[in-house]
XYZ file of C-alpha atoms in Angstrom:
439
model
C 0.000 0.000 0.000
C 1.138 3.538 -0.680
C 1.652 5.962 2.192
C -1.391 7.916 1.077
C -3.551 4.780 1.218
C -2.159 3.891 4.645
C -2.956 7.371 5.974
C -6.494 7.014 4.616
C -6.802 3.621 6.329
C -5.643 5.046 9.673
C -8.167 7.895 9.389
C -11.009 5.438 8.730
C -10.196 2.906 11.462
C -11.771 4.872 14.387
C -15.039 5.224 12.458
C -15.001 1.539 11.462
C -14.556 0.547 15.110
C -17.452 2.776 16.205
C -19.697 1.371 13.452
C -18.747 -2.225 14.249
C -17.109 -3.074 10.920
C -13.930 -4.148 12.730
C -13.142 -4.841 16.376
C -10.664 -2.838 18.431
C -8.273 -5.786 18.320
C -8.505 -5.986 14.527
C -7.954 -2.233 14.235
C -4.896 -2.537 16.471
C -3.543 -5.356 14.323
C -3.946 -3.220 11.197
C -2.150 -0.302 12.871
C 0.736 -2.536 13.916
C 0.885 -4.074 10.451
C 1.223 -0.761 8.650
C 2.731 1.441 11.384
C 6.369 1.048 10.234
C 5.442 2.496 6.855
C 3.929 5.624 8.404
C 6.552 6.613 10.948
C 8.480 8.735 8.489
C 5.326 10.329 7.098
C 4.126 11.251 10.595
C 7.351 13.075 11.339
C 7.285 14.687 7.907
C 3.690 15.820 8.443
C 4.578 17.424 11.770
C 7.521 19.128 10.129
C 5.326 20.477 7.346
C 2.835 21.823 9.912
C 5.615 23.574 11.833
C 7.217 25.004 8.689
C 3.867 26.191 7.344
C 2.982 27.983 10.564
C 6.424 29.565 10.955
C 6.349 30.714 7.333
C 2.900 32.253 7.701
C 3.933 34.023 10.904
C 7.108 35.391 9.313
C 5.155 36.754 6.355
C 2.547 38.242 8.667
C 5.225 39.737 10.892
C 6.952 41.283 7.896
C 3.736 42.860 6.657
C 2.981 44.247 10.119
C 6.514 45.677 10.387
C 6.210 47.441 7.014
C 2.845 48.892 7.989
C 4.109 49.932 11.419
C 6.930 51.924 9.817
C 4.440 54.285 8.156
C 1.619 53.893 10.691
C 1.725 57.372 12.178
C 1.502 59.001 8.728
C -1.724 57.223 7.809
C -5.166 58.697 8.418
C -7.465 57.028 10.909
C -9.628 55.646 8.102
C -6.616 54.014 6.496
C -5.447 52.717 9.874
C -8.874 51.170 10.478
C -8.950 49.539 7.047
C -5.449 48.151 7.442
C -6.267 46.923 10.960
C -8.876 44.568 9.534
C -6.534 43.310 6.808
C -4.913 40.501 8.883
C -8.314 39.141 9.918
C -9.615 39.290 6.333
C -6.551 37.455 5.019
C -6.933 34.877 7.773
C -10.620 34.397 6.929
C -9.828 33.931 3.232
C -7.239 31.274 4.063
C -9.578 29.624 6.564
C -12.436 29.562 4.044
C -10.189 27.912 1.477
C -9.156 25.272 4.010
C -12.732 24.727 5.210
C -14.161 24.106 1.749
C -11.179 22.666 -0.144
C -8.655 21.185 2.306
C -10.641 20.059 5.341
C -9.309 16.486 5.022
C -5.698 17.665 5.340
C -4.351 17.834 8.892
C -1.571 20.216 7.844
C -3.968 22.696 6.247
C -6.525 22.479 9.073
C -4.037 23.129 11.860
C -2.128 25.828 9.965
C -5.237 27.654 8.715
C -6.925 27.671 12.125
C -3.801 28.825 13.966
C -3.078 31.589 11.447
C -6.644 32.928 11.641
C -6.533 32.855 15.433
C -3.268 34.802 15.564
C -4.346 37.263 12.863
C -7.584 37.828 14.769
C -5.494 38.845 17.764
C -3.446 41.167 15.556
C -6.610 42.899 14.324
C -7.910 43.415 17.865
C -4.553 44.858 18.887
C -4.404 47.240 15.899
C -7.968 48.476 16.451
C -7.157 49.139 20.111
C -4.078 51.095 19.052
C -5.959 53.069 16.409
C -8.776 54.212 18.692
C -6.666 54.408 21.879
C -8.804 51.878 23.711
C -7.803 50.524 27.120
C -4.470 48.774 26.826
C -4.939 46.219 29.607
C -4.340 42.512 29.151
C -7.971 41.867 30.022
C -9.213 44.209 27.283
C -7.142 42.390 24.663
C -7.161 38.750 25.769
C -10.821 38.365 26.731
C -12.390 39.291 23.346
C -9.628 37.462 21.485
C -10.228 34.244 23.432
C -14.012 34.468 23.139
C -13.868 35.032 19.375
C -11.380 32.177 18.978
C -13.542 29.486 20.610
C -15.270 28.390 17.341
C -11.860 27.744 15.760
C -11.322 24.868 18.187
C -14.340 23.019 16.827
C -15.029 23.944 13.197
C -11.987 22.021 11.954
C -11.050 20.263 15.216
C -7.828 22.267 15.475
C -5.739 21.166 18.440
C -3.040 23.737 17.717
C -5.675 26.451 18.148
C -6.721 24.757 21.389
C -3.147 24.898 22.674
C -2.858 28.599 21.768
C -6.238 29.158 23.434
C -5.076 27.475 26.664
C -1.903 29.561 26.667
C -3.990 32.714 26.212
C -6.425 31.729 28.977
C -3.530 31.083 31.347
C -1.914 34.417 30.463
C -5.245 36.148 31.102
C -5.577 34.531 34.544
C -2.046 35.598 35.466
C -2.622 39.203 34.347
C -6.000 40.108 35.832
C -6.572 40.747 39.516
C -8.680 38.768 41.944
C -11.561 37.927 42.041
C -11.785 38.247 38.238
C -9.273 35.385 37.974
C -12.045 32.852 38.600
C -13.153 33.571 35.028
C -10.323 31.219 34.056
C -12.637 28.295 34.801
C -15.125 29.609 32.256
C -12.449 29.778 29.572
C -11.290 26.277 30.479
C -14.811 24.840 30.252
C -15.052 26.108 26.668
C -12.078 23.918 25.704
C -13.144 20.769 27.593
C -15.315 19.286 24.772
C -12.412 19.569 22.319
C -10.026 17.970 24.814
C -12.426 15.156 25.735
C -13.212 14.352 22.100
C -9.551 14.073 21.124
C -8.480 12.231 24.276
C -10.974 9.449 23.606
C -10.307 9.160 19.867
C -8.304 6.156 18.776
C -4.815 6.828 17.426
C -3.147 10.246 16.995
C -1.036 9.831 20.126
C 1.027 12.944 19.309
C -2.102 15.123 19.364
C -3.188 13.545 22.660
C 0.158 14.139 24.327
C 0.457 17.757 23.193
C -3.078 18.514 24.373
C -2.447 16.726 27.665
C 0.670 18.745 28.473
C -0.954 22.013 27.419
C -4.016 21.285 29.550
C -2.044 20.267 32.644
C 0.296 23.258 32.551
C -2.625 25.608 31.958
C -4.583 24.003 34.797
C -1.691 24.286 37.257
C -1.067 27.993 36.611
C -4.786 28.735 36.458
C -5.432 26.913 39.727
C -2.922 28.903 41.744
C -3.935 32.153 40.043
C -7.655 31.658 40.681
C -7.920 30.055 44.114
C -7.349 31.625 47.517
C -3.692 31.084 48.444
C -4.515 31.695 52.101
C -6.686 28.592 52.409
C -5.114 25.164 52.857
C -8.350 23.706 51.552
C -7.146 24.895 48.135
C -3.358 25.162 48.188
C -2.871 21.816 49.958
C -5.907 19.529 49.791
C -7.189 20.893 46.475
C -3.760 20.644 44.868
C -3.438 17.112 46.195
C -6.821 16.259 44.697
C -5.998 17.340 41.159
C -2.549 15.756 41.254
C -4.147 12.486 42.351
C -6.876 12.864 39.707
C -4.220 13.333 37.009
C -2.458 10.130 38.081
C -5.695 8.110 38.163
C -6.884 9.660 34.899
C -3.757 8.454 33.144
C -4.864 4.818 33.307
C -8.233 5.764 31.766
C -6.987 8.012 28.950
C -3.775 6.124 28.157
C -4.559 2.469 28.980
C -1.999 1.172 26.484
C 0.803 3.372 27.803
C 2.905 0.685 29.419
C 5.915 3.000 29.157
C 5.530 5.898 31.571
C 6.714 8.544 29.120
C 3.545 7.734 27.174
C 1.450 8.613 30.224
C 1.759 12.407 30.513
C -0.890 12.744 33.224
C 0.936 10.257 35.442
C 4.304 11.927 34.882
C 2.915 15.388 35.638
C 1.059 14.136 38.704
C 4.139 12.403 40.089
C 6.266 15.496 39.464
C 3.750 17.616 41.379
C 3.623 15.109 44.230
C 7.416 15.100 44.361
C 7.540 18.893 44.708
C 4.767 18.949 47.322
C 6.459 16.103 49.190
C 9.781 17.947 49.396
C 8.020 21.074 50.664
C 6.237 19.088 53.362
C 9.323 17.028 54.288
C 10.914 20.215 55.643
C 7.921 20.812 57.900
C 6.922 23.937 55.988
C 4.343 26.082 57.759
C 0.930 26.119 56.096
C -2.332 27.753 57.249
C -4.703 25.644 59.305
C -8.126 24.737 58.002
C -10.543 27.661 57.785
C -13.826 26.342 56.399
C -15.498 29.719 56.789
C -13.111 31.153 54.208
C -14.626 28.880 51.567
C -17.731 31.091 51.502
C -15.819 34.274 50.709
C -13.810 37.104 52.257
C -12.628 40.618 51.415
C -10.641 39.407 48.402
C -13.165 36.846 47.149
C -16.845 37.857 47.233
C -19.476 35.163 47.580
C -19.909 34.517 43.836
C -16.169 34.081 43.279
C -15.746 31.902 46.363
C -18.635 29.688 45.251
C -17.088 29.301 41.799
C -13.826 28.042 43.280
C -15.710 25.871 45.773
C -17.665 24.276 42.904
C -14.372 23.424 41.188
C -13.130 21.881 44.452
C -16.291 19.766 44.776
C -15.994 18.595 41.155
C -12.385 17.600 41.821
C -13.411 15.614 44.902
C -16.147 13.810 42.957
C -13.759 13.070 40.076
C -11.226 11.731 42.588
C -13.794 9.334 44.072
C -15.196 8.209 40.713
C -11.771 7.672 39.132
C -10.601 5.788 42.209
C -13.617 3.487 41.951
C -13.122 2.979 38.190
C -9.444 2.260 38.741
C -10.216 -0.275 41.449
C -12.960 -2.055 39.460
C -11.182 -2.189 36.103
C -7.503 -2.425 36.996
C -7.277 -3.197 40.691
C -5.319 -1.247 43.277
C -1.611 -1.884 43.503
C 0.514 -0.348 46.231
C 1.474 2.509 43.891
C -2.166 3.187 42.990
C -3.239 3.222 46.637
C -0.478 5.692 47.502
C -1.365 7.976 44.589
C -5.061 7.852 45.515
C -4.293 8.672 49.146
C -2.155 11.744 48.438
C -4.861 14.373 49.228
C -5.663 12.532 52.474
C -2.001 12.705 53.478
C -1.932 16.449 52.764
C -5.128 16.928 54.788
C -3.490 15.164 57.745
C -0.370 17.289 57.271
C -2.458 20.470 57.512
C -4.266 19.134 60.582
C -0.972 18.277 62.308
C 0.768 21.582 61.554
C -2.305 23.783 62.210
C -0.365 26.908 61.295
C 2.805 25.848 63.133
C 6.263 25.306 61.659
C 8.375 22.141 61.973
C 5.643 20.018 63.547
C 7.196 16.615 64.308
C 4.161 14.494 63.404
C 3.701 16.368 60.126
C 7.374 15.902 59.189
C 7.256 12.184 60.023
C 4.062 11.759 57.986
C 5.502 13.526 54.922
C 8.755 11.568 55.049
C 7.046 8.203 55.526
C 4.702 8.861 52.623
C 7.535 9.928 50.318
C 9.542 6.879 51.372
C 6.565 4.606 50.671
C 6.163 5.985 47.128
C 9.894 5.646 46.534
C 10.008 2.042 47.729
C 6.857 1.133 45.766
C 8.238 2.450 42.478
C 11.700 1.073 43.197
C 10.194 -2.375 43.733
C 8.059 -2.082 40.585
C 11.074 -0.961 38.560
C 13.123 -3.953 39.692
C 10.223 -6.364 39.138
C 9.434 -5.137 35.610
C 12.983 -4.141 34.551
C 11.697 -0.590 34.009
C 14.437 2.016 34.373
C 12.013 4.939 34.576
C 10.045 3.409 37.462
C 13.324 2.536 39.163
C 14.672 6.080 38.808
C 11.419 7.622 40.040
C 11.634 5.473 43.158
C 15.297 6.330 43.638
C 14.546 10.023 43.108
C 11.937 10.073 45.877
C 14.250 8.245 48.280
C 17.299 10.365 47.434
C 15.307 13.589 47.772
C 14.167 12.600 51.251
C 17.741 11.724 52.178
C 18.936 15.116 50.947
C 16.375 16.970 53.047
C 17.634 15.139 56.110
C 21.255 15.938 55.223
C 20.539 19.654 54.975
C 18.674 19.606 58.279
C 21.283 17.531 60.109
C 24.202 19.246 61.850
C 26.828 16.999 60.272
C 30.228 18.033 59.001
C 30.822 18.592 55.305
C 33.009 15.459 55.226
C 30.174 13.248 56.464
C 27.695 14.848 54.062
C 30.127 14.503 51.167
C 30.713 10.798 51.843
C 26.953 10.262 52.113
C 26.397 11.976 48.754
C 29.047 9.781 47.132
C 27.502 6.597 48.535
C 24.034 7.608 47.372
C 25.346 8.385 43.902
C 27.100 5.014 43.686
C 23.904 3.259 44.788
C 21.943 5.146 42.138
C 24.373 4.151 39.365
C 24.616 0.518 40.496
C 20.834 0.147 40.562
C 20.561 1.458 36.999
C 23.424 -0.780 35.858
C 21.752 -3.808 37.458
C 18.442 -3.180 35.673
C 20.202 -2.483 32.376
C 22.038 -5.823 32.575
C 18.806 -7.648 33.425
C 17.087 -6.095 30.413
C 19.939 -7.153 28.136
C 19.937 -10.710 29.486
C 16.149 -10.987 29.097
C 16.160 -9.588 25.552
């Protein structure tokens, strides 16, 4: 089969599975049969998308620079007409793609992204021409709202990524309580994300969307929620990190290699950072349930918006935990990942606004050690270097926190570092040899 025919086959397989023409197993067999022939074309297609977008942006930037050079000498009428030129050009390109090239991934992604960026350029030029308010809110909000249809008309994931970046930038620029509007922007992108996460194939699209969503969520969460409430900064953060880890098994069930499970990697990275913070006995505010209903910074409507997000997270945590247990079963690693928000809740209860609470420090260190040992054991059992290194990383990080706290001499600390490094290298060498012998 030619590469064009193989690409057509891969595009049809999800629909054939949904309509019952072939089973999921048969579709997987076809993908494996013809996958080697499409690896080069996939990379080439991504390269063409990138080159097309960069080329369009360079041309657009050059045109804008030429216009900007003579901008102050133009009349307002000419400035207004020229301001709409980028959007008109983007619409012409988008119309051509919509009616003539809608089956081409390269054209769909490039056309949608170019129109979205040119739309932003037009809004910016109009604001400059009529001396409208130059705040980030005045520019980003209308741009994001007008860009929402571009996510869905041609199913453009590149536009979705740009949209998430813009929504995050908006949340970081505006002041509280307006930041809670981030959740509204995020909701507008959820259908696009859900549709593409559950589609068969196109793992590159899934991974890019996953990373964009998680990074946007993390920044948006801390920008929108009340940083003075442990219900959000500790328990809430623990909830969404745990949800990400549990969600990974649902969205990426075939990702036996952890690098193919972006939600799990991101969740573990967040847990690692939170664990190190807690291992030092960092002071955090005690629980203040009354603050959930609002305060001077967050009026009732804003507080209720954030509280609704917290409740949805808690429900998702429970549901995903149940699904994980029923479909996969709970291993030691799964139980530890599920219990992370409970551990953070206990940490807050133990510290209660105090610093260096002994029980809280012991709890944080024991939990981090348990995760490290669990992944270390799994890495050795399955000959998986990434699992092994994650386990070693948790254990080594806890050891380092104790070294910095301990009043030992530099000689003792130096020897300890050397021994830990040797242990780290020997463990990796042992697994590497086992993998070679089992190959």
